[in-house]
Coordinates of C-alpha atoms in Angstrom, one line a residue:
Chain A
X1 CA -126.2 -79.3 29.1
X2 CA -126.8 -79.4 32.8
X3 CA -123.6 -77.6 33.3
X4 CA -124.0 -74.7 31.0
X5 CA -127.8 -73.8 32.6
X6 CA -125.1 -74.1 36.0
X7 CA -122.7 -71.7 35.0
X8 CA -125.0 -69.0 33.6
X9 CA -126.8 -68.7 36.9
X10 CA -126.7 -70.8 40.2
X11 CA -129.5 -73.5 40.7
X12 CA -132.3 -73.0 42.5
X13 CA -132.8 -74.5 46.1
X14 CA -135.1 -77.3 44.6
X15 CA -133.3 -78.3 41.9
X16 CA -130.1 -78.6 44.6
X17 CA -132.4 -80.9 47.3
X18 CA -134.0 -82.5 44.1
X19 CA -130.4 -83.5 43.6
X20 CA -129.4 -84.2 46.6
X21 CA -132.4 -87.0 47.3
X22 CA -131.5 -88.3 44.1
X23 CA -127.6 -88.8 45.4
X24 CA -128.9 -89.8 49.3
X25 CA -131.6 -92.6 47.3
X26 CA -129.1 -94.1 45.7
X27 CA -126.8 -94.5 48.4
X28 CA -129.4 -96.4 50.9
X29 CA -130.1 -98.6 47.3
X30 CA -126.7 -99.6 47.2
X31 CA -126.4 -99.4 51.2
X32 CA -129.5 -101.7 51.4
X33 CA -128.4 -105.0 48.9
X34 CA -124.8 -104.9 50.3
X35 CA -125.8 -105.8 53.9
X36 CA -128.4 -108.2 51.8
X37 CA -126.7 -111.6 52.9
X38 CA -125.8 -110.1 56.2
X39 CA -128.7 -109.6 57.2
X40 CA -130.7 -112.6 55.8
X41 CA -128.5 -114.6 58.6
X42 CA -129.7 -112.6 61.1
X43 CA -133.2 -113.3 60.2
X44 CA -132.2 -116.4 59.6
X45 CA -131.0 -117.2 63.2
X46 CA -134.0 -114.6 64.6
X47 CA -136.9 -117.3 63.4
X48 CA -134.8 -120.2 64.7
X49 CA -134.9 -118.6 67.9
X50 CA -138.5 -117.6 68.1
X51 CA -139.2 -121.3 67.3
X52 CA -136.9 -122.8 69.2
X53 CA -137.6 -120.6 72.8
X54 CA -141.1 -120.8 72.6
X55 CA -141.1 -124.6 72.2
X56 CA -138.8 -125.0 75.0
X57 CA -140.9 -122.7 76.9
X58 CA -144.4 -124.6 76.5
X59 CA -142.5 -127.8 77.0
X60 CA -141.2 -126.7 80.5
X61 CA -145.1 -125.3 81.4
X62 CA -146.0 -129.4 80.5
X63 CA -143.6 -130.5 82.7
X64 CA -144.2 -128.2 85.1
X65 CA -148.1 -129.2 85.0
X66 CA -147.3 -132.0 84.8
X67 CA -145.1 -132.5 88.2
X68 CA -147.9 -130.4 90.0
X69 CA -150.5 -131.9 89.1
X70 CA -150.0 -135.3 88.3
X71 CA -151.2 -135.9 85.1
X72 CA -148.4 -136.6 83.6
X73 CA -147.8 -137.5 80.2
X74 CA -150.2 -135.4 78.8
X75 CA -149.1 -131.7 80.7
X76 CA -145.8 -132.2 78.4
X77 CA -148.2 -133.4 75.3
X78 CA -150.0 -130.1 75.5
X79 CA -147.5 -128.5 76.4
X80 CA -145.2 -129.2 73.9
X81 CA -148.8 -128.6 70.7
X82 CA -149.3 -125.1 72.7
X83 CA -145.6 -124.4 72.2
X84 CA -145.2 -124.7 68.7
X85 CA -148.5 -123.0 67.9
X86 CA -146.9 -120.0 70.2
X87 CA -143.7 -120.5 67.8
X88 CA -145.0 -120.6 65.2
X89 CA -147.1 -117.2 65.8
X90 CA -143.9 -115.8 67.0
X91 CA -142.3 -116.9 63.3
X92 CA -145.3 -115.0 61.6
X93 CA -144.8 -112.0 63.7
X94 CA -141.4 -111.7 62.8
X95 CA -141.4 -112.2 59.7
X96 CA -144.7 -109.3 59.5
X97 CA -142.3 -107.1 61.2
X98 CA -139.3 -107.6 58.9
X99 CA -141.6 -106.6 55.6
X100 CA -143.1 -104.1 58.0
X101 CA -139.4 -102.7 58.2
X102 CA -138.2 -103.7 54.1
X103 CA -140.9 -101.9 53.0
X104 CA -140.7 -98.6 55.2
X105 CA -136.8 -98.5 53.0
X106 CA -134.1 -100.0 55.4
Chain B
X1 CA -98.9 -122.2 79.1
X2 CA -96.0 -123.6 77.1
X3 CA -98.5 -126.1 75.2
X4 CA -100.3 -122.8 73.2
X5 CA -101.9 -125.7 70.6
X6 CA -103.4 -128.0 73.0
X7 CA -106.3 -126.2 74.0
X8 CA -109.9 -127.6 72.9
X9 CA -111.8 -125.0 70.7
X10 CA -114.1 -124.6 74.3
X11 CA -111.4 -124.0 76.8
X12 CA -112.0 -119.9 75.5
X13 CA -115.3 -120.3 77.4
X14 CA -113.6 -121.1 81.1
X15 CA -114.6 -118.6 83.6
X16 CA -111.6 -118.0 85.8
X17 CA -111.5 -116.3 89.5
X18 CA -109.4 -113.2 88.8
X19 CA -110.1 -112.1 92.6
X20 CA -112.1 -114.2 95.1
X21 CA -114.9 -112.8 96.7
X22 CA -117.8 -114.4 98.6
X23 CA -120.9 -112.6 100.0
X24 CA -121.7 -115.7 102.8
X25 CA -122.8 -118.6 100.6
X26 CA -123.1 -116.8 97.6
X27 CA -119.9 -116.2 95.7
X28 CA -119.4 -113.0 94.3
X29 CA -116.1 -113.6 92.6
X30 CA -114.5 -110.9 90.0
X31 CA -113.9 -113.5 86.8
X32 CA -112.7 -112.9 83.8
X33 CA -115.9 -112.5 82.2
X34 CA -116.6 -109.2 84.5
X35 CA -113.0 -107.9 83.8
X36 CA -113.5 -107.6 79.6
X37 CA -117.3 -106.4 80.8
X38 CA -115.5 -103.8 82.6
X39 CA -113.3 -103.7 80.1
X40 CA -115.7 -103.3 77.8
X41 CA -117.7 -100.0 79.5
X42 CA -114.6 -98.6 79.9
X43 CA -113.1 -98.4 76.4
X44 CA -117.5 -97.1 75.0
X45 CA -117.0 -94.4 78.2
X46 CA -113.1 -93.1 77.1
X47 CA -114.0 -93.1 73.9
X48 CA -117.4 -91.1 73.8
X49 CA -116.0 -88.9 76.4
X50 CA -112.5 -88.7 74.4
X51 CA -114.9 -87.7 71.2
X52 CA -117.2 -85.6 72.5
X53 CA -114.2 -83.6 74.0
X54 CA -114.4 -80.6 71.2
X55 CA -118.1 -80.4 70.8
X56 CA -117.5 -78.9 67.8
X57 CA -119.8 -77.3 65.8
X58 CA -118.4 -79.5 62.3
X59 CA -117.6 -82.6 64.0
X60 CA -113.8 -84.0 63.3
X61 CA -113.5 -88.0 62.4
X62 CA -114.0 -89.2 66.0
X63 CA -117.0 -86.9 66.8
X64 CA -119.0 -87.6 63.8
X65 CA -118.3 -91.6 64.7
X66 CA -120.4 -90.9 68.4
X67 CA -122.7 -89.1 66.6
X68 CA -123.0 -91.4 64.1
X69 CA -123.9 -94.1 66.9
X70 CA -126.5 -91.4 68.8
X71 CA -127.9 -91.2 65.5
X72 CA -128.2 -94.7 64.2
X73 CA -129.8 -95.5 67.9
X74 CA -131.9 -92.3 67.9
X75 CA -133.8 -93.1 64.6
X76 CA -134.4 -97.1 65.7
X77 CA -136.1 -96.0 68.7
X78 CA -138.1 -93.5 67.3
X79 CA -138.7 -95.7 64.2
X80 CA -140.0 -98.7 66.5
X81 CA -141.2 -96.8 69.8
X82 CA -142.4 -93.1 68.3
X83 CA -140.7 -90.0 69.6
X84 CA -142.7 -90.5 73.0
X85 CA -140.0 -94.3 73.4
X86 CA -137.4 -91.0 73.2
X87 CA -137.1 -92.2 76.9
X88 CA -136.0 -95.4 76.7
X89 CA -133.0 -94.1 74.5
X90 CA -130.2 -93.9 77.8
X91 CA -131.4 -97.7 77.8
X92 CA -131.3 -99.2 74.1
X93 CA -128.3 -97.1 73.9
X94 CA -127.1 -98.6 77.0
X95 CA -127.8 -102.2 75.8
X96 CA -126.6 -101.7 72.2
X97 CA -123.3 -99.9 72.9
X98 CA -122.5 -102.7 76.1
X99 CA -123.3 -105.9 73.7
X100 CA -121.6 -104.6 71.0
X101 CA -118.2 -103.1 73.0
X102 CA -118.5 -107.5 74.2
X103 CA -119.1 -108.8 70.8
X104 CA -116.1 -107.1 69.4
X105 CA -113.8 -107.1 72.0
X106 CA -114.0 -110.3 72.4
X107 CA -113.0 -111.3 68.9
X108 CA -109.7 -109.9 70.2
X109 CA -106.9 -112.7 69.6
X110 CA -104.7 -113.7 73.1
X111 CA -101.9 -112.4 73.9
X112 CA -99.4 -115.4 73.1
X113 CA -98.3 -116.6 76.9
X114 CA -100.8 -114.4 78.6
X115 CA -101.8 -116.6 81.7
X116 CA -105.2 -117.9 81.7
X117 CA -106.7 -115.0 83.4
X118 CA -106.6 -112.4 81.2
X119 CA -107.6 -114.2 77.4
X120 CA -109.8 -113.1 75.2
X121 CA -112.7 -113.2 76.7
X122 CA -116.5 -112.9 75.0
X123 CA -119.3 -112.2 77.9
X124 CA -122.1 -112.7 76.1
X125 CA -121.0 -115.7 74.7
X126 CA -122.3 -117.1 78.3
X127 CA -126.0 -117.4 78.4
X128 CA -126.3 -116.5 82.0
X129 CA -124.8 -112.8 80.6
X130 CA -127.4 -112.6 77.7
X131 CA -130.3 -114.4 79.6
X132 CA -129.9 -111.6 82.5
X133 CA -129.6 -109.4 79.5
X134 CA -132.8 -109.8 78.0
X135 CA -134.9 -110.3 81.5
X136 CA -133.6 -106.9 82.4
X137 CA -135.3 -105.8 79.0
X138 CA -138.4 -107.9 79.7
X139 CA -139.1 -106.5 83.1
X140 CA -138.9 -102.7 81.7
X141 CA -141.7 -104.0 79.9
X142 CA -143.7 -105.9 81.9
X143 CA -143.1 -102.8 85.3
X144 CA -143.8 -100.3 82.8
X145 CA -146.4 -101.9 80.8
X146 CA -148.7 -102.0 84.2
X147 CA -147.9 -98.8 85.5
X148 CA -148.4 -96.8 81.6
X149 CA -151.4 -98.9 81.5
X150 CA -152.7 -100.8 84.3
X151 CA -154.5 -103.5 84.0
X152 CA -155.2 -102.9 80.0
X153 CA -151.4 -104.4 79.3
X154 CA -153.4 -107.2 79.7
X155 CA -154.8 -106.8 76.7
X156 CA -151.7 -107.3 74.9
X157 CA -152.6 -111.3 75.6
X158 CA -156.2 -111.1 73.7
X159 CA -156.1 -110.1 70.1
X160 CA -159.0 -108.4 69.0
X161 CA -161.6 -110.0 66.4
X162 CA -160.9 -114.2 67.8
X163 CA -164.6 -115.8 67.9
X164 CA -164.7 -116.3 72.2
X165 CA -164.5 -120.2 71.7
X166 CA -161.3 -119.7 70.9
X167 CA -159.9 -117.3 73.4
X168 CA -158.8 -119.1 75.8
X169 CA -156.7 -121.0 73.8
X170 CA -155.1 -117.7 71.7
X171 CA -154.6 -116.6 75.1
X172 CA -152.6 -119.4 76.5
X173 CA -150.9 -119.4 73.4
X174 CA -149.7 -115.9 73.4
X175 CA -149.2 -116.4 77.0
X176 CA -146.4 -119.1 75.7
X177 CA -145.5 -116.6 72.9
X178 CA -144.7 -113.2 75.6
X179 CA -143.0 -115.8 78.1
X180 CA -140.8 -116.9 75.4
X181 CA -139.1 -113.9 74.7
X182 CA -136.6 -113.4 77.4
X183 CA -135.0 -116.8 76.2
X184 CA -135.1 -116.4 72.5
X185 CA -133.2 -113.2 72.8
X186 CA -130.7 -115.2 74.8
X187 CA -130.2 -117.9 73.2
X188 CA -130.2 -116.2 70.1
X189 CA -127.4 -114.0 71.3
X190 CA -125.2 -116.1 73.3
X191 CA -125.5 -118.8 70.0
X192 CA -124.2 -117.1 67.8
X193 CA -121.8 -115.8 69.6
X194 CA -120.9 -119.0 70.9
X195 CA -120.5 -120.9 67.1
X196 CA -118.5 -118.2 65.4
X197 CA -115.9 -118.4 68.9
X198 CA -116.0 -122.4 68.3
X199 CA -115.5 -122.3 64.3
X200 CA -112.6 -119.6 64.5
X201 CA -111.2 -122.0 66.9
X202 CA -111.7 -124.9 65.0
X203 CA -110.5 -123.4 61.5
X204 CA -107.4 -122.1 63.4
X205 CA -106.3 -125.5 64.4
X206 CA -106.7 -127.1 61.4
X207 CA -103.5 -124.8 60.1
X208 CA -101.4 -125.8 63.0
X209 CA -102.7 -129.4 62.6
X210 CA -101.8 -129.1 58.6
X211 CA -98.0 -127.3 59.9
X212 CA -97.3 -130.1 61.9
X213 CA -98.2 -133.2 59.6
X214 CA -94.7 -132.2 57.7
X215 CA -93.5 -130.6 54.1
X216 CA -95.8 -133.0 52.1
X217 CA -99.3 -131.8 54.0
X218 CA -98.3 -128.4 55.2
X219 CA -99.3 -126.3 52.1
X220 CA -102.6 -127.6 52.3
X221 CA -103.0 -125.2 55.7
X222 CA -103.5 -122.1 53.1
X223 CA -107.0 -123.4 52.7
X224 CA -107.9 -123.0 56.4
X225 CA -106.1 -119.6 56.7
X226 CA -107.7 -118.4 54.4
X227 CA -110.8 -119.5 55.6
X228 CA -110.1 -118.0 59.0
X229 CA -109.3 -114.7 57.3
X230 CA -113.3 -115.0 55.9
X231 CA -114.7 -115.7 59.2
X232 CA -113.0 -113.2 61.0
X233 CA -114.7 -111.1 58.7
X234 CA -118.0 -112.4 59.2
X235 CA -117.5 -112.9 63.3
X236 CA -117.1 -108.8 62.6
X237 CA -120.5 -108.7 61.0
X238 CA -121.9 -110.6 63.1
X239 CA -120.5 -109.0 66.5
X240 CA -123.1 -105.7 64.9
X241 CA -125.5 -107.1 63.9
X242 CA -126.5 -109.5 67.3
X243 CA -126.2 -106.2 68.9
X244 CA -128.5 -104.4 66.4
X245 CA -130.9 -106.9 66.8
X246 CA -131.4 -107.0 70.4
X247 CA -131.2 -102.8 70.5
X248 CA -134.4 -103.6 68.3
X249 CA -136.2 -106.3 68.9
X250 CA -136.2 -104.6 73.0
X251 CA -137.0 -100.9 70.9
X252 CA -140.6 -103.8 69.6
X253 CA -141.1 -105.2 72.9
X254 CA -141.0 -101.4 74.2
X255 CA -143.6 -100.7 72.0
X256 CA -145.7 -103.4 73.5
X257 CA -145.5 -101.6 76.5
X258 CA -146.7 -98.0 75.7
X259 CA -149.5 -98.7 72.9
X260 CA -150.8 -101.4 74.6
X261 CA -153.7 -102.6 73.0
X262 CA -153.4 -101.6 69.7
X263 CA -151.6 -104.9 68.5

């Protein structure tokens, strides 16, 4: 039926862009679902490294404080706690970013 | 070179000096790592120069690939920083292409019998390389952040709406979180490339061991062979994905420097 209308008079630009948008929407949806598993692994790696890196930094700062202030082992204890807190905050922030990305359409 | 299959899974990461150089007591030898960086940059440069030579209005296949890569990174920068972030586009694009080329070229199999110095090598599988790239990014963030916002850049460590008595602790945690950024960037890229190459090598090693075990067990080697194919495909994805993640996180961190205080 749409073909009949198309033969009689060329489709208007509005109609054409609507159809183009529909096709484009389909394509981006298909692409995002296909890339899903790979992206999930990338996200997992990202979250893990965020947590790990913050804990390493915290522990190193704590050990540094121990060495230069002579307060062993409390610097290490405090550093590990602060590092863990920073790691959790990193993870929370990363997750927020990811959700922001996906809701924007990517 | 005869003993091709005796190589352990870690041997592929060995640094070999190709041209010994030294600057005073500093060792600045040209190594296989440096060689593969040069190869990566040369391939990328040759590709873009060759692809863009036609400057056609309606691009040919090669020019299309180059334009898609350009658009991909440009959209990423615009999406994360906004159009004022486009002054960082050359940096992010170079970073993305360099990491992508290092990751992808390292996946090529070595020509059997090639001297050790010419074995295929992935520069990004060494943490010092990825850490240098990460420190470059963070240095740009810090320098540009202070240049653009002055001391207002320090607002990055002070989230709004925190009660005063909690502030010292929060600032400390934010500070540690900031320091962890280059480390997490470096660890992620390096760990992905290292793990992928080790798994690939171990699985490929299974094939040889099983084939060597005689006819009774030889046929089982089809399974690690299929596994090796699957992991190679996965590694292609990881190579691209990690370059993308590194570039997008660079954009996110640069965004902090451009828009400090809009946290």
